Amino acid sequence: MQFPESWLREFCDPAIATAELADLLTMSGMEVEEARPAAPPFTGVVVAQVLSVTRHPNADRLNVCEVDAGTGTRLQIVCGAPNVREGIRVPCALVGAALPPAEEGGAPFAIKLGKLRGVESQGMLCSARELKLSDDHGGLLILADDAPIGTDIRAHLKLDDTLFTLKLTPNLAHCLSVYGIAREVSALTGAPLKTPAIAAVKPVHDATLKVRVEASDLCGRFSGRIVRGVNTQAKTPAWMVDRLARCGQRSVTALVDISNYVMFEYGRPSHIFDLDKIHGGLTVRWGRAGEQLELLNGNTIEVDGQVGVIADDKQVESLAGIMGGESTAVSDDTRNVYVEAAFWWPEAVAGRSRRFNFATDAGHRFERGVDPALTVAHIERITQLILDICGGEPGPMDDQVLNLPKAEPVRLRVARAAKVIGMPVTQAQCEGVMQRLGLQFTSEPGLITVTPPSWRFDLKIEEDLIEEVARIVGYRALPDTPPLAPVTAHIRAEANRGLSAVRHALAGLGYQETIGFSFVEERWEHELAGNADPIRVLNPIASPLAVMRSSLMGSLIAALQGNLARKASRVRVFETGRVFRRDASVLDGNRSVAGVAQPRRVAGLAWGRVDALQWGSKERAADFFDVKGDIEALLAPRHASFVPAEHPALHPGRCARVELGGQAIGFVGELHPRWRQGYELPSAPMLFELDLDAVLARDVPAFAALPRQQSVFRDIAVVAGEQVSHAALMEAIAAGQGGLVRSARLFDIYKPATPAADMKPGERSLAVRLELLDNDNTLTDERIDATVTEVIARLGARLGARLRG
């Protein structure tokens, strides 16, 4: 919400400076996001009148002007503006004036006595762009014909003004107008609020437009009036154009400007129809499937039963409470208009414009609530402005009241207010707050019952009234009190490490952290997570962000695409965060809300060279085993097992399920070739996604004495089928009962290029080094040989392996 300070002070003018006013607004909940001057500093510019214009003798595009600047003598000024002409009044920078610099941070531009093509120039006639009032550089800034000659332009145009930009929360709908903000300032400061009287316009004719409201749950009140003989080509007054510009609204036409002006003034969006383009009467109803409407912004939309419309006897003419249609828009040929102001239920407008990917000032206000009691008064205000600017003959007011909000009393307990605010407040203070805010109330000892006024849609519960008391009394009045409860550090269990430790560990492995949206493309869920029924977002902030993620892989692939678009040759990224899936059961401390599980995950992606560019090793692409090693390092000292598996996003032959202590904690593998092509990647990246709670868990260190005996190592080579995996081999070796095998490591695999006498086709030799240890006794050759023989026998029984000859 942007507005000039001068307009606000016309309604309420407290005896405080601009900086104090900005601080007051912010501390009352209306955050001042920006307060900037309406014009940059400059001096020596006055109102002047061009008395004569003659061609420059030595330049085709220059003119020599005689100017009256109120100095007592006529000035000769050379001007190249295309719109200069005799009789106009314009800003004139006198000799010695300091104009705003051409570039920000530059020195002021000084006006000196000079010559242009041999002709002396005693000043400069200025455009709005040269004074930094706007970007318009089409010619001189032409002032009103009655602008006082010689008056300082800053005083004439009220340039010593401040433009406030407020960042309002949704509950402050009553502050979406200059008058609404002034009402709050009056309550905060006690300065009187000036409420201009809006007189009823006397009808000149009795013509009315037939309007039928079919949906009272869409429109609770509908007011309108016909105005005939309007001059739509009339020029908008300069004062209105200036105020609209300082509210961030450009001037369009007189009728549109009047409607916008009243919206900023009183917060009432309205619409003006071309009466002669309406077929029959108007009907206010819900839309029907298949109906189309061309809007004023040029878009053509299709409505349905969830969208309110205003239709005539032939077609839909307006999107209720949001935007009018092109077919009944006013134009230069318009002569008769219909002025409409209505109360649209906030629930009937909320979210509708976002369905069509645009937003309007009207929709922004109506979905938060606009005062239903003043539709007639605001039409009277609009009508009077139309008559003053465009002329015309007004008709009688048509006001249909169907279904207005019922003000439900809200009770405020004084003791409760004191407890919530954290400081003692008296009943007299609370009653004073309600009086200053213009709220009707009744009171009894310790209790105040408030009936919210028609412009307050946010007063529903007791806490809303408590907030008003805190705002008006002032947050600065709150005492500085220490917390009552002792502040104690939260000690993390020794069996868990912090998330930062995991992030640092991944960073140490060469991964960079990314942060993605919890809202993702539906395509990712179908293709990469195999989720046919993702959780949908009711009002997505953008159409691609329509569902909640159940996997982090899509975000990582999107990050890869962004890096590849910037010619990255090596990408290693990771992300931690929650995913969302439909599941009422909750395990391992994961949170669940309304049947939605929100487990935490950590996922990573590696693409390109395994190492950064260097000379010490040959260049090769990262593969499954590189990422597998990263996972093992991340989980160390716990040992994970990798079991062949399938995942919707991963290559069916290059994918493994990661298991820890017999529990599946995630997947690792290469991106499926179908998705590599679908996402237009030059080669397939390696991906992993793990349960973060499992990664955070760690074994508590346990004391173990150093062994008093030395280990003994024996190497064995066994012949086994190619289907025997490393995991199966290690599991068979560790299954012994004697307990002498401390560790085993596979250090060689041999498969002859030609058939060998000791190996059949489909077999290979596996060389394993065994570490044997007995903590209590020295191992003898007999015990060592017996243990090795037992291991070989067990491999034969379980895996069909035999000792290689």
PDB file of N, CA and C in Angstrom, residues 34 37 184 407 446 506 531 624 761 799:
ATOM      1  N   GLU A  34       9.043   1.342   3.199  1.00  0.00           N
ATOM      2  CA  GLU A  34       9.878   2.376   2.578  1.00  0.00           C
ATOM      3  C   GLU A  34       9.227   3.734   2.805  1.00  0.00           C
ATOM      4  N   PRO A  37      11.309  10.403  -0.460  1.00  0.00           N
ATOM      5  CA  PRO A  37      10.775  11.703  -0.884  1.00  0.00           C
ATOM      6  C   PRO A  37      10.059  11.603  -2.225  1.00  0.00           C
ATOM      7  N   GLU A 184      -6.599   4.873  11.802  1.00  0.00           N
ATOM      8  CA  GLU A 184      -5.690   4.238  12.752  1.00  0.00           C
ATOM      9  C   GLU A 184      -4.765   5.264  13.399  1.00  0.00           C
ATOM     10  N   ALA A 407     -22.434  -9.027  12.703  1.00  0.00           N
ATOM     11  CA  ALA A 407     -21.377  -8.737  13.672  1.00  0.00           C
ATOM     12  C   ALA A 407     -21.615  -9.543  14.947  1.00  0.00           C
ATOM     13  N   GLY A 446     -14.536  -6.291  34.924  1.00  0.00           N
ATOM     14  CA  GLY A 446     -13.617  -7.312  34.434  1.00  0.00           C
ATOM     15  C   GLY A 446     -13.939  -7.838  33.052  1.00  0.00           C
ATOM     16  N   LEU A 506      29.393 -34.322   4.304  1.00  0.00           N
ATOM     17  CA  LEU A 506      29.150 -34.339   2.860  1.00  0.00           C
ATOM     18  C   LEU A 506      29.955 -33.250   2.161  1.00  0.00           C
ATOM     19  N   ASN A 531       5.119 -42.020  -7.374  1.00  0.00           N
ATOM     20  CA  ASN A 531       4.018 -41.623  -6.502  1.00  0.00           C
ATOM     21  C   ASN A 531       2.832 -41.212  -7.370  1.00  0.00           C
ATOM     22  N   PHE A 624      29.025 -45.770  -9.877  1.00  0.00           N
ATOM     23  CA  PHE A 624      28.283 -46.317  -8.740  1.00  0.00           C
ATOM     24  C   PHE A 624      29.183 -46.503  -7.527  1.00  0.00           C
ATOM     25  N   PRO A 761      33.796 -72.890 -16.899  1.00  0.00           N
ATOM     26  CA  PRO A 761      33.168 -71.667 -17.420  1.00  0.00           C
ATOM     27  C   PRO A 761      32.134 -71.130 -16.422  1.00  0.00           C
ATOM     28  N   LEU A 799      28.216 -71.630  -0.427  1.00  0.00           N
ATOM     29  CA  LEU A 799      28.323 -70.966  -1.724  1.00  0.00           C
ATOM     30  C   LEU A 799      28.776 -71.900  -2.840  1.00  0.00           C
TER      31      LEU A 799
END
